[in-house]
Amino acid sequence: MENTAALYGLIEPVTRKYFGLEMKAKPAQFSQIADVNDVDEPIRDFVEVGGPGMLSFKAENAAIVAGQIKQGPIKRVQAATFAGAIQISREAVKDVKYKKVVSAATSIGRATRLTPEYLFAQFLDRSFDSNFPVTADGVELCSASHLLPDGVTTVSNILTAAALSESSLEDMLTALRTVPGPDGMLSPEEDKQLIVPSALHNLAEKLNRTPQSLGSNYNDVSVVKGTKVMTFDFLTNQTRWFIQTTNMNGIFWDYRERPEFIRDNVALTLQAVFVAFFRAMWGCEDFRGIFGSNAV
Amino acid sequence: MANARKLGITPTRMTSGGTITFRKLRVLTNNTLAINVGDAVKATAAGDIVACASGTDEQLLMGSVAQGAIFTDSTGLRKEAKALPAATTYTSSGAWPENASYVYTVDQATLCEFEINIANSAVALTDLNLNYPLVLTASTTGFSKHEANATGRATTSTFPLRLREFVQRADNDISLVDCKGIFMINAGQLEPVTSAYTGT
């Protein structure tokens, strides 16, 4: 081993293998909610454009009443870098402490795999916090005050403080159908999945599976049976729940650079250094992509 | 979400770049306190180091942070471990005997940035760049229980720590108690440039 470069040659296959194995150890949960993309730009801009609204009656030979297309506020999100590193000494390699090397590579693989989950959970945990505006209209993800491009009309995508139950889920599914689009005209949404924290998993599954109303003596039919359940175990808040809609422009997670595991260089330490990192940005273009209940 | 209280001092990066390196320093026989991984340590007038102890050490200079130990155990076995147990004894003479207890400490400690839990109250933006005392709870687990103390911060210019930055991570809520901060040594002992330790 004539220099540190040779050290990398000895252990890089090992670190790379175990980093990769750990990265694939379990499927990501957040990617079952967010629309995950690979992008070329480190920024993403989005804006709602509304109008012209309903078409007007035009009498014969009369001029058309042209409505106006209105542009709402613009939101920009920027990719952020998240990184960690491991240092492996020449001594450890020469002493054939491969278990230590494997353990280090596995640990950083696990960190790299789980960090997006925690970041995305934090994003959803802040859904009702006005300190964290997410959508282009400058309010939090789930708000009763989403603003349409007309600058006047407010729209809600919350069900205030209703604990998950058959009736609250019914109410939520009804609420989806009453939401207006950017032009103010109705834009009914349909549910894609019910997102719940770990504590609500069992109840959500019961609601999903039972063909009859829970706890009812009258053989009432459950209309929420079959609502797909997505249990997001990384959520901190254990009482809030969400309905993700089939809206195509809802919650996104854009990777500017997918998780990578690369060498780095250090001088005069007889160490091999490996760096794991990713660059990503996330957010919600259209608040109609998710409805939430701020249950406590 | 509430922050998990994470104890012990963790070296995170060198402010000058590069990797964190370590220096071996001697501990005298029959050390009173265990020196755990993540413990603040200080130099004594005898040239050895000891773990910083609760009491006056919380508001005085700190030397570095322990990150491992090498010592001879009670059966005579020479071992490397994450912590040096209390009352580890050896018999030898000279300045740097082979069978003595040594602790690996963070080198260039005043250029190292440490992640430390901030105990007792939440931080605000105005708490940045202030001096902080330590909370030096003793530990017998091998893992340090040292942390920074929000109580009484910025009252003495020679407090051991200075808060430089908040840790920006999904598991750290900066607005709540037990926020993690990036600290540098404010008044150190072992580095020549910023030494305030006279050795007398």
Short mmCIF file of C-alpha atoms in Angstrom, two decimals:
data_model
loop_
_atom_site.label_atom_id
_atom_site.label_comp_id
_atom_site.label_asym_id
_atom_site.label_seq_id
_atom_site.Cartn_x
_atom_site.Cartn_y
_atom_site.Cartn_z
CA MET A 1 0.00 0.00 0.00
CA GLU A 2 2.19 2.78 -1.29
CA ASN A 3 -0.19 5.68 -0.64
CA THR A 4 -3.67 6.55 0.54
CA ALA A 5 -5.05 6.06 -2.97
CA ALA A 6 -4.21 2.39 -2.61
CA LEU A 7 -6.13 2.37 0.65
CA TYR A 8 -9.24 3.40 -1.23
CA GLY A 9 -8.63 0.60 -3.68
CA LEU A 10 -8.72 -1.90 -0.86
CA ILE A 11 -11.86 -0.81 0.88
CA GLU A 12 -13.98 1.06 -1.64
CA PRO A 13 -15.61 -2.11 -3.02
CA VAL A 14 -16.56 -3.06 0.53
CA THR A 15 -17.91 0.33 1.56
CA ARG A 16 -19.75 0.78 -1.72
CA LYS A 17 -21.35 -2.64 -1.48
CA TYR A 18 -22.61 -2.22 2.06
CA PHE A 19 -23.72 1.35 1.51
CA GLY A 20 -25.72 0.11 -1.47
CA LEU A 21 -27.17 -2.86 0.38
CA GLU A 22 -28.35 -0.64 3.22
CA MET A 23 -29.82 1.89 0.82
CA LYS A 24 -31.95 -0.89 -0.63
CA ALA A 25 -32.76 -2.53 2.70
CA LYS A 26 -36.32 -1.24 2.81
CA PRO A 27 -38.47 0.63 0.32
CA ALA A 28 -38.89 4.32 0.98
CA GLN A 29 -42.20 5.41 2.48
CA PHE A 30 -42.06 9.07 1.47
CA SER A 31 -41.88 8.19 -2.20
CA GLN A 32 -45.27 6.52 -1.86
CA ILE A 33 -46.67 9.95 -1.06
CA ALA A 34 -44.53 12.47 -2.92
CA ASP A 35 -44.16 12.49 -6.66
CA VAL A 36 -40.41 11.83 -6.88
CA ASN A 37 -38.61 13.29 -9.88
CA ASP A 38 -35.08 13.84 -11.09
CA VAL A 39 -34.57 17.42 -12.20
CA ASP A 40 -31.88 19.41 -13.99
CA GLU A 41 -32.50 22.72 -12.27
CA PRO A 42 -31.75 23.43 -8.62
CA ILE A 43 -34.90 25.52 -8.34
CA ARG A 44 -38.56 24.95 -8.99
CA ASP A 45 -41.02 27.78 -9.49
CA PHE A 46 -44.74 27.40 -9.39
CA VAL A 47 -47.68 29.67 -9.75
CA GLU A 48 -51.42 29.27 -10.03
CA VAL A 49 -53.08 30.81 -13.03
CA GLY A 50 -56.83 31.36 -12.85
CA GLY A 51 -59.52 32.55 -15.16
CA PRO A 52 -61.21 33.41 -17.32
CA GLY A 53 -64.00 31.60 -15.50
CA MET A 54 -67.27 30.61 -17.06
CA LEU A 55 -67.87 31.55 -20.67
CA SER A 56 -70.42 34.29 -21.32
CA PHE A 57 -73.42 34.30 -23.58
CA LYS A 58 -72.68 36.05 -26.84
CA ALA A 59 -75.53 37.46 -28.85
CA GLU A 60 -75.39 37.14 -32.61
CA ASN A 61 -72.90 39.64 -34.10
CA ALA A 62 -72.09 40.92 -30.66
CA ALA A 63 -68.53 41.09 -29.44
CA ILE A 64 -67.29 38.37 -27.17
CA VAL A 65 -66.93 39.22 -23.51
CA ALA A 66 -63.39 38.10 -22.90
CA GLY A 67 -62.56 37.15 -19.37
CA GLN A 68 -59.22 37.82 -17.85
CA ILE A 69 -56.58 35.31 -16.96
CA LYS A 70 -55.06 36.07 -13.59
CA GLN A 71 -51.72 35.03 -12.25
CA GLY A 72 -51.42 34.22 -8.56
CA PRO A 73 -48.33 34.63 -6.39
CA ILE A 74 -45.13 32.83 -7.35
CA LYS A 75 -43.32 30.38 -5.10
CA ARG A 76 -39.75 29.22 -5.55
CA VAL A 77 -38.14 26.28 -3.80
CA GLN A 78 -34.44 25.60 -3.94
CA ALA A 79 -32.55 22.36 -3.71
CA ALA A 80 -30.74 21.82 -0.43
CA THR A 81 -27.78 19.53 0.14
CA PHE A 82 -27.68 17.00 2.95
CA ALA A 83 -24.44 15.18 3.61
CA GLY A 84 -22.52 13.01 6.00
CA ALA A 85 -19.11 11.38 6.02
CA ILE A 86 -17.18 8.42 7.37
CA GLN A 87 -13.45 8.23 8.02
CA ILE A 88 -11.65 4.91 7.92
CA SER A 89 -8.11 4.68 9.17
CA ARG A 90 -5.30 2.88 7.42
CA GLU A 91 -4.70 1.02 10.66
CA ALA A 92 -8.20 -0.41 10.64
CA VAL A 93 -7.70 -1.66 7.10
CA LYS A 94 -4.23 -3.08 7.70
CA ASP A 95 -5.52 -4.85 10.79
CA VAL A 96 -8.31 -6.33 8.67
CA LYS A 97 -11.05 -4.73 10.75
CA TYR A 98 -13.46 -5.16 7.90
CA LYS A 99 -16.39 -5.45 10.27
CA LYS A 100 -15.70 -1.89 11.38
CA VAL A 101 -15.54 -0.77 7.77
CA VAL A 102 -18.78 -2.58 6.98
CA SER A 103 -20.42 -1.12 10.05
CA ALA A 104 -19.39 2.42 9.09
CA ALA A 105 -20.60 2.01 5.51
CA THR A 106 -23.86 0.46 6.67
CA SER A 107 -24.45 3.26 9.16
CA ILE A 108 -24.04 6.00 6.63
CA GLY A 109 -26.16 4.04 4.17
CA ARG A 110 -28.93 3.90 6.73
CA ALA A 111 -28.54 7.61 7.46
CA THR A 112 -28.76 8.43 3.78
CA ARG A 113 -31.78 6.20 3.27
CA LEU A 114 -33.70 7.57 6.24
CA THR A 115 -32.88 11.28 6.08
CA PRO A 116 -35.39 11.96 3.27
CA GLU A 117 -38.04 10.16 5.32
CA TYR A 118 -37.44 12.45 8.29
CA LEU A 119 -37.30 15.55 6.14
CA PHE A 120 -40.54 14.66 4.44
CA ALA A 121 -42.17 13.79 7.76
CA GLN A 122 -41.09 17.18 9.08
CA PHE A 123 -42.69 18.75 6.01
CA LEU A 124 -46.01 17.03 6.78
CA ASP A 125 -45.71 17.66 10.52
CA ARG A 126 -45.53 21.37 9.75
CA SER A 127 -48.69 21.22 7.63
CA PHE A 128 -50.71 23.31 10.03
CA ASP A 129 -47.94 25.65 11.17
CA SER A 130 -48.20 29.14 9.72
CA ASN A 131 -44.48 29.63 10.37
CA PHE A 132 -43.84 27.34 7.45
CA PRO A 133 -45.63 28.60 4.34
CA VAL A 134 -45.41 26.05 1.59
CA THR A 135 -47.78 26.90 -1.18
CA ALA A 136 -47.50 29.79 -3.62
CA ASP A 137 -50.25 31.69 -1.82
CA GLY A 138 -47.94 32.04 1.16
CA VAL A 139 -49.77 29.89 3.68
CA GLU A 140 -49.09 26.54 5.28
CA LEU A 141 -49.76 23.29 3.45
CA CYS A 142 -53.15 22.66 5.06
CA SER A 143 -54.98 25.91 5.63
CA ALA A 144 -58.45 27.37 5.62
CA SER A 145 -57.03 30.43 3.86
CA HIS A 146 -55.58 29.26 0.58
CA LEU A 147 -55.95 32.12 -1.85
CA LEU A 148 -57.13 31.81 -5.42
CA PRO A 149 -55.41 33.89 -8.13
CA ASP A 150 -58.29 36.37 -8.01
CA GLY A 151 -56.69 37.52 -4.76
CA VAL A 152 -59.97 37.46 -2.89
CA THR A 153 -61.43 34.00 -2.64
CA THR A 154 -60.10 31.78 0.10
CA VAL A 155 -60.31 28.03 -0.05
CA SER A 156 -59.83 25.48 2.68
CA ASN A 157 -58.12 22.13 2.49
CA ILE A 158 -58.54 21.24 6.14
CA LEU A 159 -60.99 19.50 8.32
CA THR A 160 -60.46 21.26 11.60
CA ALA A 161 -59.56 19.11 14.56
CA ALA A 162 -61.56 16.03 13.65
CA ALA A 163 -60.06 12.81 14.90
CA LEU A 164 -59.97 9.99 12.38
CA SER A 165 -63.26 8.12 12.33
CA GLU A 166 -65.66 6.81 9.77
CA SER A 167 -67.75 9.98 9.92
CA SER A 168 -64.80 12.38 9.80
CA LEU A 169 -63.37 10.46 6.87
CA GLU A 170 -66.73 10.72 5.14
CA ASP A 171 -66.72 14.46 5.83
CA MET A 172 -63.25 14.73 4.37
CA LEU A 173 -64.20 12.85 1.22
CA THR A 174 -67.14 15.19 0.83
CA ALA A 175 -64.90 18.22 1.32
CA LEU A 176 -62.70 17.04 -1.54
CA ARG A 177 -65.66 17.33 -3.85
CA THR A 178 -66.39 20.93 -3.04
CA VAL A 179 -63.03 22.52 -3.70
CA PRO A 180 -62.84 25.20 -6.41
CA GLY A 181 -60.11 25.33 -9.03
CA PRO A 182 -57.84 28.34 -9.67
CA ASP A 183 -60.55 29.95 -11.81
CA GLY A 184 -63.11 29.65 -9.03
CA MET A 185 -65.10 26.97 -10.79
CA LEU A 186 -65.59 23.66 -9.08
CA SER A 187 -62.69 21.25 -9.35
CA PRO A 188 -63.76 18.15 -7.45
CA GLU A 189 -60.91 15.99 -6.25
CA GLU A 190 -60.89 12.28 -5.55
CA ASP A 191 -59.04 10.49 -2.84
CA LYS A 192 -55.89 8.62 -3.69
CA GLN A 193 -54.89 7.48 -0.23
CA LEU A 194 -55.36 8.09 3.45
CA ILE A 195 -52.08 9.10 5.10
CA VAL A 196 -51.88 8.28 8.80
CA PRO A 197 -49.22 8.12 11.49
CA SER A 198 -48.32 4.82 13.16
CA ALA A 199 -50.84 5.29 15.98
CA LEU A 200 -53.75 5.46 13.54
CA HIS A 201 -52.64 2.55 11.39
CA ASN A 202 -54.95 -0.03 12.92
CA LEU A 203 -58.00 2.21 12.87
CA ALA A 204 -57.28 3.20 9.28
CA GLU A 205 -57.00 -0.43 8.27
CA LYS A 206 -60.32 -1.23 9.96
CA LEU A 207 -61.98 1.61 8.08
CA ASN A 208 -60.42 0.37 4.89
CA ARG A 209 -61.45 -3.24 5.29
CA THR A 210 -64.83 -3.36 6.98
CA PRO A 211 -67.79 -3.40 4.60
CA GLN A 212 -70.13 -2.12 7.28
CA SER A 213 -70.19 0.89 9.53
CA LEU A 214 -67.88 0.50 12.50
CA GLY A 215 -69.81 -0.05 15.70
CA SER A 216 -73.21 0.22 14.06
CA ASN A 217 -76.08 -2.08 15.01
CA TYR A 218 -78.01 -1.51 11.85
CA ASN A 219 -75.92 -3.15 9.15
CA ASP A 220 -75.21 0.26 7.69
CA VAL A 221 -72.89 0.15 4.72
CA SER A 222 -69.47 1.76 5.02
CA VAL A 223 -68.76 4.10 2.14
CA VAL A 224 -65.13 4.55 3.12
CA LYS A 225 -64.24 0.89 2.73
CA GLY A 226 -61.43 0.52 0.25
CA THR A 227 -59.85 3.89 1.00
CA LYS A 228 -56.20 3.05 0.48
CA VAL A 229 -54.14 3.43 3.64
CA MET A 230 -50.62 4.80 3.60
CA THR A 231 -49.08 4.62 7.06
CA PHE A 232 -46.18 7.03 7.23
CA ASP A 233 -44.29 5.83 10.28
CA PHE A 234 -41.93 8.80 10.41
CA LEU A 235 -44.63 11.32 11.27
CA THR A 236 -44.13 12.80 14.72
CA ASN A 237 -47.66 13.96 15.31
CA GLN A 238 -49.73 10.87 16.02
CA THR A 239 -53.22 12.35 15.70
CA ARG A 240 -53.30 14.28 12.45
CA TRP A 241 -54.29 12.54 9.26
CA PHE A 242 -54.42 13.46 5.61
CA ILE A 243 -56.15 12.53 2.42
CA GLN A 244 -53.97 12.74 -0.63
CA THR A 245 -55.95 13.38 -3.78
CA THR A 246 -55.36 12.26 -7.33
CA ASN A 247 -54.37 15.83 -8.24
CA MET A 248 -51.31 15.54 -10.47
CA ASN A 249 -49.65 18.73 -9.21
CA GLY A 250 -49.66 18.05 -5.51
CA ILE A 251 -46.74 17.12 -3.33
CA PHE A 252 -43.42 16.67 -5.03
CA TRP A 253 -39.91 15.63 -4.09
CA ASP A 254 -37.35 16.64 -6.67
CA TYR A 255 -33.91 15.12 -6.57
CA ARG A 256 -31.33 17.40 -8.11
CA GLU A 257 -28.87 14.68 -7.23
CA ARG A 258 -29.94 11.30 -5.92
CA PRO A 259 -28.06 9.89 -2.95
CA GLU A 260 -24.46 9.32 -3.88
CA PHE A 261 -21.52 7.74 -2.12
CA ILE A 262 -18.19 9.12 -3.19
CA ARG A 263 -14.59 9.37 -2.09
CA ASP A 264 -13.26 12.53 -0.65
CA ASN A 265 -9.65 13.48 -0.16
CA VAL A 266 -7.78 14.35 2.97
CA ALA A 267 -4.11 14.94 3.43
CA LEU A 268 -1.71 13.73 6.09
CA THR A 269 -4.11 11.58 8.09
CA LEU A 270 -3.70 8.09 6.60
CA GLN A 271 -7.44 7.96 6.29
CA ALA A 272 -9.92 7.05 3.64
CA VAL A 273 -12.89 9.37 3.68
CA PHE A 274 -16.22 8.65 2.07
CA VAL A 275 -19.02 11.13 1.70
CA ALA A 276 -22.70 10.41 1.22
CA PHE A 277 -25.01 13.17 0.10
CA PHE A 278 -28.07 14.09 -1.87
CA ARG A 279 -29.58 17.32 -3.12
CA ALA A 280 -33.32 17.67 -3.09
CA MET A 281 -36.20 20.07 -2.81
CA TRP A 282 -39.77 19.33 -1.89
CA GLY A 283 -43.06 21.09 -1.55
CA CYS A 284 -46.59 21.30 -2.88
CA GLU A 285 -47.59 23.03 -6.07
CA ASP A 286 -51.34 22.63 -5.77
CA PHE A 287 -52.83 22.57 -2.29
CA ARG A 288 -55.68 20.50 -3.71
CA GLY A 289 -53.21 17.62 -3.68
CA ILE A 290 -53.69 17.06 0.02
CA PHE A 291 -56.35 17.66 2.62
CA GLY A 292 -55.59 17.42 6.30
CA SER A 293 -57.28 17.20 9.66
CA ASN A 294 -55.57 19.00 12.52
CA ALA A 295 -56.80 16.48 15.05
CA VAL A 296 -55.43 16.59 18.58
CA MET B 1 -41.86 17.93 17.97
CA ALA B 2 -39.99 17.73 21.23
CA ASN B 3 -36.27 17.35 20.91
CA ALA B 4 -34.63 14.19 22.16
CA ARG B 5 -32.03 15.11 24.76
CA LYS B 6 -28.77 13.90 23.30
CA LEU B 7 -25.93 14.03 25.77
CA GLY B 8 -22.20 14.11 25.25
CA ILE B 9 -20.06 16.38 23.13
CA THR B 10 -19.67 15.31 19.52
CA PRO B 11 -16.93 16.70 17.29
CA THR B 12 -18.54 17.41 13.93
CA ARG B 13 -16.10 19.25 11.71
CA MET B 14 -12.98 21.36 11.65
CA THR B 15 -13.67 24.98 11.04
CA SER B 16 -10.64 25.02 8.77
CA GLY B 17 -11.79 22.00 6.77
CA GLY B 18 -10.25 18.54 6.73
CA THR B 19 -10.96 15.65 9.01
CA ILE B 20 -11.01 15.59 12.77
CA THR B 21 -7.81 14.21 14.20
CA PHE B 22 -6.94 13.08 17.68
CA ARG B 23 -4.15 13.42 20.18
CA LYS B 24 -3.19 11.01 22.92
CA LEU B 25 -2.95 12.55 26.38
CA ARG B 26 -2.01 10.89 29.62
CA VAL B 27 -4.25 10.23 32.61
CA LEU B 28 -2.63 9.60 35.97
CA THR B 29 -3.16 6.36 37.85
CA ASN B 30 -6.28 5.92 39.94
CA ASN B 31 -8.27 8.58 38.13
CA THR B 32 -11.14 9.85 40.22
CA LEU B 33 -13.62 10.25 37.40
CA ALA B 34 -14.25 8.01 34.45
CA ILE B 35 -13.51 9.66 31.12
CA ASN B 36 -16.33 8.78 28.77
CA VAL B 37 -16.56 9.22 25.05
CA GLY B 38 -17.84 12.75 24.56
CA ASP B 39 -16.66 14.07 27.92
CA ALA B 40 -15.04 17.48 28.26
CA VAL B 41 -11.54 17.10 29.64
CA LYS B 42 -9.12 19.56 31.14
CA ALA B 43 -5.39 19.67 31.68
CA THR B 44 -4.00 19.81 35.18
CA ALA B 45 -0.84 21.51 36.31
CA ALA B 46 0.85 18.08 36.35
CA GLY B 47 0.54 17.72 32.57
CA ASP B 48 -2.11 15.04 32.69
CA ILE B 49 -5.78 15.37 31.82
CA VAL B 50 -8.88 14.61 33.83
CA ALA B 51 -12.57 14.67 33.06
CA CYS B 52 -14.21 18.00 33.80
CA ALA B 53 -16.33 17.61 36.91
CA SER B 54 -19.60 19.16 37.96
CA GLY B 55 -19.11 22.35 39.95
CA THR B 56 -16.54 24.96 39.09
CA ASP B 57 -15.36 23.16 35.96
CA GLU B 58 -18.71 23.96 34.39
CA GLN B 59 -17.75 27.58 34.13
CA LEU B 60 -14.02 27.28 33.54
CA LEU B 61 -11.71 26.47 30.68
CA MET B 62 -12.07 23.14 28.94
CA GLY B 63 -9.19 21.49 27.17
CA SER B 64 -10.68 19.14 24.67
CA VAL B 65 -13.15 16.30 24.27
CA ALA B 66 -12.42 12.62 24.90
CA GLN B 67 -13.10 10.20 22.07
CA GLY B 68 -11.62 6.96 23.34
CA ALA B 69 -9.07 5.52 25.73
CA ILE B 70 -6.26 3.04 26.00
CA PHE B 71 -5.41 1.59 29.39
CA THR B 72 -4.44 -1.48 31.37
CA ASP B 73 -7.40 -3.08 33.12
CA SER B 74 -7.42 -4.76 36.53
CA THR B 75 -6.45 -8.12 35.00
CA GLY B 76 -3.42 -6.62 33.32
CA LEU B 77 -4.97 -6.67 29.88
CA ARG B 78 -4.05 -3.72 27.69
CA LYS B 79 -7.19 -2.54 25.95
CA GLU B 80 -8.63 0.22 23.82
CA ALA B 81 -12.14 1.27 24.64
CA LYS B 82 -14.55 4.12 24.25
CA ALA B 83 -14.12 5.12 27.88
CA LEU B 84 -11.59 5.02 30.67
CA PRO B 85 -13.21 3.62 33.84
CA ALA B 86 -12.76 5.47 37.11
CA ALA B 87 -10.00 4.25 39.43
CA THR B 88 -7.94 2.66 36.69
CA THR B 89 -4.55 2.02 38.26
CA TYR B 90 -1.08 1.32 36.96
CA THR B 91 2.42 1.45 38.41
CA SER B 92 5.11 3.10 36.38
CA SER B 93 7.45 6.00 36.26
CA GLY B 94 8.52 8.49 33.64
CA ALA B 95 6.66 11.01 31.57
CA TRP B 96 5.06 8.70 29.03
CA PRO B 97 5.10 5.09 30.29
CA GLU B 98 3.77 2.37 28.04
CA ASN B 99 1.38 0.88 30.57
CA ALA B 100 -0.20 4.20 31.57
CA SER B 101 -3.76 5.29 30.83
CA TYR B 102 -4.20 7.54 27.84
CA VAL B 103 -7.20 9.23 26.33
CA TYR B 104 -7.62 10.17 22.69
CA THR B 105 -8.72 13.77 22.62
CA VAL B 106 -9.80 15.96 19.74
CA ASP B 107 -6.73 17.67 18.34
CA GLN B 108 -6.81 21.38 17.51
CA ALA B 109 -9.83 21.49 19.78
CA THR B 110 -10.25 25.23 19.47
CA LEU B 111 -10.64 24.81 15.71
CA CYS B 112 -13.14 22.02 16.04
CA GLU B 113 -16.88 22.58 15.96
CA PHE B 114 -18.81 20.44 18.41
CA GLU B 115 -22.45 19.47 18.43
CA ILE B 116 -23.83 19.84 21.95
CA ASN B 117 -27.29 19.62 23.47
CA ILE B 118 -28.48 22.93 24.97
CA ALA B 119 -30.22 22.10 28.23
CA ASN B 120 -32.72 23.91 30.42
CA SER B 121 -34.40 26.34 28.07
CA ALA B 122 -35.11 27.04 24.45
CA VAL B 123 -32.81 29.21 22.39
CA ALA B 124 -33.61 32.33 20.42
CA LEU B 125 -31.69 34.02 17.67
CA THR B 126 -30.27 36.44 20.23
CA ASP B 127 -28.65 33.48 22.01
CA LEU B 128 -26.32 32.89 19.10
CA ASN B 129 -22.67 33.92 19.60
CA LEU B 130 -23.07 33.89 23.37
CA ASN B 131 -20.85 32.06 25.85
CA TYR B 132 -22.30 28.99 27.51
CA PRO B 133 -21.34 27.05 30.63
CA LEU B 134 -21.42 23.28 30.70
CA VAL B 135 -23.58 20.82 32.61
CA LEU B 136 -21.13 18.13 33.68
CA THR B 137 -23.26 15.22 34.84
CA ALA B 138 -21.13 12.20 35.71
CA SER B 139 -21.72 9.00 33.77
CA THR B 140 -20.83 5.36 34.36
CA THR B 141 -22.08 4.02 31.05
CA GLY B 142 -19.07 4.88 28.94
CA PHE B 143 -21.12 7.54 27.19
CA SER B 144 -20.86 11.15 28.28
CA LYS B 145 -23.71 13.07 29.85
CA HIS B 146 -22.13 16.47 29.32
CA GLU B 147 -24.12 19.22 27.64
CA ALA B 148 -24.33 23.00 27.34
CA ASN B 149 -26.34 25.00 29.84
CA ALA B 150 -28.71 27.70 28.66
CA THR B 151 -29.09 28.88 32.22
CA GLY B 152 -26.65 31.65 33.05
CA ARG B 153 -25.23 31.94 29.54
CA ALA B 154 -23.46 35.12 28.53
CA THR B 155 -22.65 36.15 32.06
CA THR B 156 -18.91 35.43 32.03
CA SER B 157 -16.38 36.00 29.29
CA THR B 158 -14.43 32.83 30.13
CA PHE B 159 -17.23 30.30 29.90
CA PRO B 160 -15.95 27.23 28.05
CA LEU B 161 -18.25 27.32 25.03
CA ARG B 162 -19.58 29.67 22.43
CA LEU B 163 -22.64 28.94 20.32
CA ARG B 164 -21.87 29.41 16.64
CA GLU B 165 -24.76 27.87 14.80
CA PHE B 166 -27.90 25.83 15.24
CA VAL B 167 -27.90 22.27 13.97
CA GLN B 168 -30.15 22.17 10.94
CA ARG B 169 -31.52 18.68 10.86
CA ALA B 170 -34.97 17.20 10.67
CA ASP B 171 -34.69 15.79 14.19
CA ASN B 172 -33.73 19.13 15.77
CA ASP B 173 -36.42 21.70 16.49
CA ILE B 174 -34.46 24.90 16.98
CA SER B 175 -37.30 26.65 18.76
CA LEU B 176 -37.53 24.13 21.59
CA VAL B 177 -35.49 23.16 24.64
CA ASP B 178 -32.73 20.61 24.06
CA CYS B 179 -31.95 22.15 20.72
CA LYS B 180 -28.61 21.01 19.35
CA GLY B 181 -26.04 23.70 18.70
CA ILE B 182 -22.69 23.88 16.97
CA PHE B 183 -20.23 25.19 19.53
CA MET B 184 -16.59 26.11 19.53
CA ILE B 185 -14.38 26.33 22.56
CA ASN B 186 -14.52 29.87 23.83
CA ALA B 187 -11.75 29.65 26.39
CA GLY B 188 -9.48 26.69 25.81
CA GLN B 189 -6.45 25.23 27.49
CA LEU B 190 -4.45 23.08 25.18
CA GLU B 191 -3.96 25.10 22.04
CA PRO B 192 -1.10 27.57 21.97
CA VAL B 193 -2.82 30.30 20.00
CA THR B 194 -5.75 30.80 22.26
CA SER B 195 -4.31 29.39 25.43
CA ALA B 196 -5.43 30.97 28.62
CA TYR B 197 -3.89 28.25 30.74
CA THR B 198 -0.72 29.38 32.42
CA GLY B 199 0.45 26.02 33.62
CA THR B 200 1.15 27.31 37.05
#
